[in-house]
Coordinates of C-alpha atoms in Angstrom, one line a residue:
X1168 CA 160.4 96.9 205.6
X1169 CA 159.8 93.8 207.5
X1170 CA 158.9 90.7 205.7
X1171 CA 156.8 88.4 207.9
X1172 CA 157.6 84.7 207.5
X1173 CA 154.7 82.6 206.3
X1174 CA 153.2 80.4 208.9
X1175 CA 152.4 76.9 207.7
X1176 CA 148.8 76.1 207.6
X1177 CA 147.6 73.8 210.3
X1178 CA 147.3 70.2 209.1
X1179 CA 143.7 69.1 208.7
X1180 CA 142.7 65.6 209.6
X1181 CA 141.3 63.5 206.9
X1182 CA 139.3 60.4 207.4
X1183 CA 141.0 57.5 205.7
X1184 CA 138.7 55.4 203.6
X1185 CA 140.2 52.2 205.1
X1186 CA 138.6 53.1 208.4
X1187 CA 135.2 52.8 206.9
X1188 CA 136.0 49.5 205.4
X1189 CA 137.1 48.2 208.8
X1190 CA 134.0 49.5 210.5
X1191 CA 131.8 47.7 207.9
X1192 CA 133.8 44.5 208.3
X1193 CA 133.6 44.7 212.0
X1194 CA 129.8 45.3 211.9
X1195 CA 129.4 42.2 209.6
X1196 CA 131.4 40.0 211.9
X1197 CA 129.5 41.3 215.0
X1198 CA 126.1 40.6 213.4
X1199 CA 127.2 37.1 212.4
X1200 CA 128.7 36.3 215.8
X1201 CA 125.8 37.7 217.9
X1202 CA 123.2 36.1 215.7
X1203 CA 124.9 32.7 215.8
X1204 CA 125.8 32.8 219.5
X1205 CA 122.5 31.0 220.4
X1206 CA 123.5 28.0 218.2
X1207 CA 127.1 27.9 219.6
X1208 CA 125.7 28.1 223.2
X1209 CA 123.1 25.4 222.5
X1210 CA 125.3 22.8 220.8
X1211 CA 128.8 23.8 221.9
X1212 CA 131.8 22.3 220.0
X1213 CA 129.5 19.6 218.7
X1214 CA 128.0 22.1 216.3
X1215 CA 131.3 22.1 214.4
X1216 CA 131.7 18.4 214.0
X1217 CA 128.1 17.2 213.7
X1218 CA 126.7 16.4 210.2
X1219 CA 123.1 16.4 211.3
X1220 CA 120.7 19.1 210.1
X1221 CA 117.2 18.2 211.2
X1222 CA 114.7 21.1 211.7
X1223 CA 112.1 18.7 213.1
X1224 CA 114.2 17.7 216.1
X1225 CA 115.9 21.1 216.2
X1226 CA 119.4 19.5 215.9
X1227 CA 121.8 21.4 213.7
X1228 CA 125.4 20.9 212.8
X1229 CA 127.9 22.6 210.5
X1230 CA 130.2 19.7 209.4
X1231 CA 128.3 18.7 206.3
X1232 CA 128.0 22.2 204.7
X1233 CA 131.6 23.1 205.7
X1234 CA 132.8 19.8 204.1
X1235 CA 130.8 20.6 200.9
X1236 CA 132.2 24.2 200.8
X1237 CA 135.8 23.2 201.2
X1238 CA 135.7 20.2 198.8
X1239 CA 133.8 21.9 196.0
X1240 CA 136.1 25.0 196.2
X1241 CA 139.2 22.9 196.3
X1242 CA 138.1 20.8 193.3
X1243 CA 137.1 24.0 191.4
X1244 CA 140.6 25.5 192.0
X1245 CA 142.3 22.2 190.9
X1246 CA 140.5 22.6 187.5
X1247 CA 140.5 26.4 187.2
X1248 CA 144.0 27.4 188.2
X1249 CA 145.9 25.4 185.5
X1250 CA 143.4 26.3 182.9
X1251 CA 143.5 30.0 183.8
X1252 CA 147.3 30.1 184.0
X1253 CA 147.6 28.4 180.6
X1254 CA 145.1 30.8 179.0
X1255 CA 146.8 33.9 180.6
X1256 CA 150.2 32.6 179.5
X1257 CA 149.0 32.1 175.9
X1258 CA 147.3 35.6 175.8
X1259 CA 150.4 37.3 177.2
X1260 CA 153.2 35.5 175.5
X1261 CA 152.0 33.4 172.5
X1262 CA 148.8 34.8 171.0
X1263 CA 148.9 37.3 168.1
X1264 CA 148.0 40.8 169.2
X1265 CA 144.6 40.8 167.4
X1266 CA 143.6 37.4 168.8
X1267 CA 144.9 38.3 172.3
X1268 CA 142.8 41.5 172.3
X1269 CA 139.6 39.8 171.1
X1270 CA 139.9 36.7 173.4
X1271 CA 141.0 38.8 176.3
X1272 CA 137.8 40.9 176.0
X1273 CA 135.7 37.8 175.7
X1274 CA 137.3 36.4 178.9
X1275 CA 136.4 39.6 180.7
X1276 CA 132.8 39.5 179.4
X1277 CA 132.5 35.9 180.5
X1278 CA 133.7 36.9 184.0
X1279 CA 130.7 39.3 184.1
X1280 CA 128.0 36.7 183.4
X1281 CA 125.6 36.5 186.4
X1282 CA 126.0 33.4 188.5
X1283 CA 122.3 32.4 188.1
X1284 CA 122.9 32.0 184.4
X1285 CA 125.7 29.5 185.1
X1286 CA 123.4 27.7 187.5
X1287 CA 120.6 27.4 185.0
X1288 CA 122.9 26.3 182.2
X1289 CA 124.5 23.7 184.6
X1290 CA 121.1 22.3 185.6
X1291 CA 119.7 21.9 182.0
X1292 CA 123.0 21.0 180.2
X1293 CA 125.7 19.8 182.6
X1294 CA 123.5 17.7 185.0
X1295 CA 122.1 15.5 182.2
X1296 CA 125.6 15.0 180.8
X1297 CA 127.0 14.0 184.2
X1298 CA 124.0 11.6 184.9
X1299 CA 123.9 9.9 181.4
X1300 CA 127.6 9.8 180.4
X1301 CA 130.2 11.0 182.9
X1302 CA 129.3 9.1 186.0
X1303 CA 128.4 5.8 184.2
X1304 CA 131.7 6.0 182.4
X1305 CA 133.6 6.7 185.6
X1306 CA 131.9 3.8 187.3
X1307 CA 132.7 1.5 184.4
X1308 CA 136.4 2.5 184.5
X1309 CA 137.1 2.9 188.2
X1310 CA 134.2 1.1 189.9
X1311 CA 136.3 -2.0 190.5
X1312 CA 139.5 -0.2 191.6
X1313 CA 140.1 -0.2 195.4
X1314 CA 140.0 3.3 196.8
X1315 CA 138.6 4.9 193.6
X1316 CA 135.3 3.0 193.6
X1317 CA 134.1 5.0 196.6
X1318 CA 134.7 8.3 194.6
X1319 CA 132.3 7.2 191.8
X1320 CA 129.7 5.4 193.8
X1321 CA 126.1 6.4 194.1
X1322 CA 123.0 6.7 191.9
X1323 CA 123.5 8.8 188.7
X1324 CA 121.4 11.8 189.6
X1325 CA 123.8 14.2 187.9
X1326 CA 123.8 16.6 190.8
X1327 CA 126.5 16.5 193.4
X1328 CA 130.0 17.8 194.5
X1329 CA 131.6 17.1 191.1
X1330 CA 128.9 19.0 189.1
X1331 CA 129.1 21.9 191.5
X1332 CA 132.9 22.0 191.3
X1333 CA 132.7 21.9 187.5
X1334 CA 130.3 24.9 187.4
X1335 CA 132.4 26.8 190.0
X1336 CA 135.6 26.1 187.9
X1337 CA 133.9 27.5 184.8
X1338 CA 132.7 30.5 186.7
X1339 CA 136.0 31.4 188.4
X1340 CA 138.4 30.6 185.5
X1341 CA 137.6 33.9 183.6
X1342 CA 138.2 36.0 186.7
X1343 CA 141.5 34.3 187.5
X1344 CA 142.6 34.5 183.9
X1345 CA 141.8 38.2 183.6
X1346 CA 143.8 39.1 186.7
X1347 CA 146.8 36.9 185.7
X1348 CA 146.9 38.3 182.2
X1349 CA 146.9 41.8 183.5
X1350 CA 149.7 41.0 185.9
X1351 CA 151.8 39.3 183.2
X1352 CA 151.3 42.1 180.7
X1353 CA 152.1 44.8 183.3
X1354 CA 155.6 43.4 183.8
X1355 CA 158.4 45.8 182.6
X1356 CA 159.3 44.9 179.0
X1357 CA 163.0 45.3 179.7
X1358 CA 163.1 42.4 182.1
X1359 CA 161.4 40.1 179.6
X1360 CA 163.5 41.2 176.6
X1361 CA 166.7 40.8 178.7
X1362 CA 165.9 37.2 179.3
X1363 CA 165.1 36.7 175.6
X1364 CA 168.4 38.3 174.8
X1365 CA 170.2 35.7 176.9
X1366 CA 168.7 32.9 174.9
X1367 CA 165.8 31.9 177.2
X1368 CA 162.7 30.3 175.6
X1369 CA 159.2 31.7 176.2
X1370 CA 158.5 29.1 178.9
X1371 CA 161.8 29.8 180.6
X1372 CA 161.0 33.5 180.7
X1373 CA 157.6 32.8 182.1
X1374 CA 158.9 30.3 184.7
X1375 CA 162.1 32.1 185.8
X1376 CA 161.3 35.8 185.2
X1377 CA 157.6 36.6 184.9
X1378 CA 156.3 34.3 187.6
X1379 CA 158.7 35.4 190.3
X1380 CA 158.0 39.0 189.5
X1381 CA 154.3 38.6 189.5
X1382 CA 154.0 36.1 192.4
X1383 CA 151.9 38.4 194.5
X1384 CA 149.4 39.1 191.7
X1385 CA 149.1 35.4 190.8
X1386 CA 148.4 34.5 194.4
X1387 CA 145.9 37.3 194.6
X1388 CA 144.1 36.0 191.5
X1389 CA 143.8 32.5 193.0
X1390 CA 142.6 33.9 196.3
X1391 CA 140.0 36.0 194.5
X1392 CA 138.8 32.9 192.7
X1393 CA 138.7 30.9 195.9
X1394 CA 136.7 33.5 197.6
X1395 CA 134.1 33.6 194.8
X1396 CA 133.9 29.8 194.8
X1397 CA 133.4 29.5 198.6
X1398 CA 130.7 32.2 198.6
X1399 CA 128.9 31.3 195.4
X1400 CA 125.2 30.6 196.1
X1401 CA 122.7 30.4 193.3
X1402 CA 124.8 28.5 190.8
X1403 CA 125.8 25.9 193.4
X1404 CA 122.2 25.6 194.7
X1405 CA 121.0 24.6 191.2
X1406 CA 123.4 21.7 190.8
X1407 CA 124.7 20.4 194.2
X1408 CA 121.6 18.4 195.1
X1409 CA 120.7 19.8 198.6
X1410 CA 121.7 16.9 200.8
X1411 CA 123.4 17.4 204.2
X1412 CA 125.7 14.4 204.5
X1413 CA 129.4 13.7 204.3
X1414 CA 130.6 11.0 202.0
X1415 CA 133.4 9.9 199.7
X1416 CA 131.5 10.0 196.5
X1417 CA 132.1 13.0 194.2
X1418 CA 128.8 12.4 192.5
X1419 CA 126.6 12.2 195.6
X1420 CA 124.3 15.2 196.4
X1421 CA 125.7 17.5 199.0
X1422 CA 125.5 21.1 200.3
X1423 CA 127.6 24.2 200.9
X1424 CA 127.3 26.8 203.5
X1425 CA 126.1 29.4 201.0
X1426 CA 123.5 27.1 199.3
X1427 CA 122.2 25.9 202.7
X1428 CA 121.7 29.5 203.9
X1429 CA 119.9 30.4 200.7
X1430 CA 117.5 27.4 200.9
X1431 CA 116.8 27.5 204.6
X1432 CA 116.8 31.2 205.4
X1433 CA 113.2 32.0 204.1
X1434 CA 111.8 29.2 206.4
X1435 CA 113.6 30.3 209.5
X1436 CA 111.5 32.2 212.0
X1437 CA 113.1 35.2 213.8
X1438 CA 114.7 34.2 217.0
X1439 CA 114.6 30.5 216.2
X1440 CA 117.5 28.1 216.8
X1441 CA 117.5 27.3 213.1
X1442 CA 118.1 31.0 212.2
X1443 CA 120.8 31.2 214.8
X1444 CA 122.4 28.1 213.3
X1445 CA 122.4 29.7 209.8
X1446 CA 124.0 32.9 211.2
X1447 CA 126.6 30.7 212.9
X1448 CA 127.3 29.1 209.5
X1449 CA 127.8 32.6 208.1
X1450 CA 130.3 33.3 210.8
X1451 CA 132.1 30.0 210.0
X1452 CA 132.2 30.9 206.3
X1453 CA 133.8 34.3 207.1
X1454 CA 136.3 32.5 209.4
X1455 CA 137.3 30.1 206.6
X1456 CA 137.7 33.0 204.2
X1457 CA 140.0 34.8 206.7
X1458 CA 142.1 31.7 207.3
X1459 CA 142.4 31.2 203.5
X1460 CA 143.6 34.8 203.1
X1461 CA 146.0 34.5 206.0
X1462 CA 147.4 31.3 204.6
X1463 CA 147.9 32.9 201.1
X1464 CA 149.7 35.9 202.7
X1465 CA 151.9 33.5 204.7
X1466 CA 152.8 31.6 201.6
X1467 CA 153.6 34.9 199.8
X1468 CA 155.8 36.2 202.7
X1469 CA 157.6 32.9 202.9
X1470 CA 158.3 33.0 199.1
X1471 CA 159.6 36.5 199.3
X1472 CA 161.8 35.7 202.3
X1473 CA 163.2 32.6 200.4
X1474 CA 163.8 34.8 197.3
X1475 CA 165.5 37.5 199.4
X1476 CA 167.6 35.0 201.3

């Protein structure tokens, strides 16, 4: 009796979901680039360095909103990252289990609050505080200090880069905290307990054991917060002041790419140079996001190479 060998079934091709993501990403980039090409062709490189945004004379530039986007996001990260790291460290290593569970859930709920709620709260609560107390106090303390006086100059409107950065910091801190806490908690217990067994303190364990192990997750959390800060629209629109100019004062009204697009898009006719300029701003925002992601990956690769060497 002959026993026939089983023939292996032919392999079937499966469409990888990453292919669809790349297609969508390429389509978005294509739409932004094609839509903004008219502005790039009309103004050339001057579009990137000009701070003028004048729909009457049909002269548009990207420098002012790009400046506002970068500065507001950077200031928000300066405030949010230390606060998020301290909160995540406390929840993962210091807090009692019951308190850590309750506060951790509250942090996750805070991360889910819609951005427009933060914007309204900032407009009705934070803006008056900045106008009546924070900026006058800052001008009294630093207004006569060379170099610092320019940072606190301007009329006390309450809206501006500092207010927008503060709202962004409040918005992105819960998201960064939640990711960092999950990364810290997911570390194998044996590594942490081994360090404790050698006599290390909790801070030494965090600095020398947990952080090197979770470096990729921490950088990912920061990049996630930075991406949300750069792309935030409604909350920033409420409190930044809607002014296209570049200045040293942190309390002066300004604009970001996202807020300018949200304000000007409804008044931009199809096929107009203004609409093309807004599409070009969208392409620039995507380019800034890609550069930020590439820089974070480069830092991560450099850190891993240094650790391996």
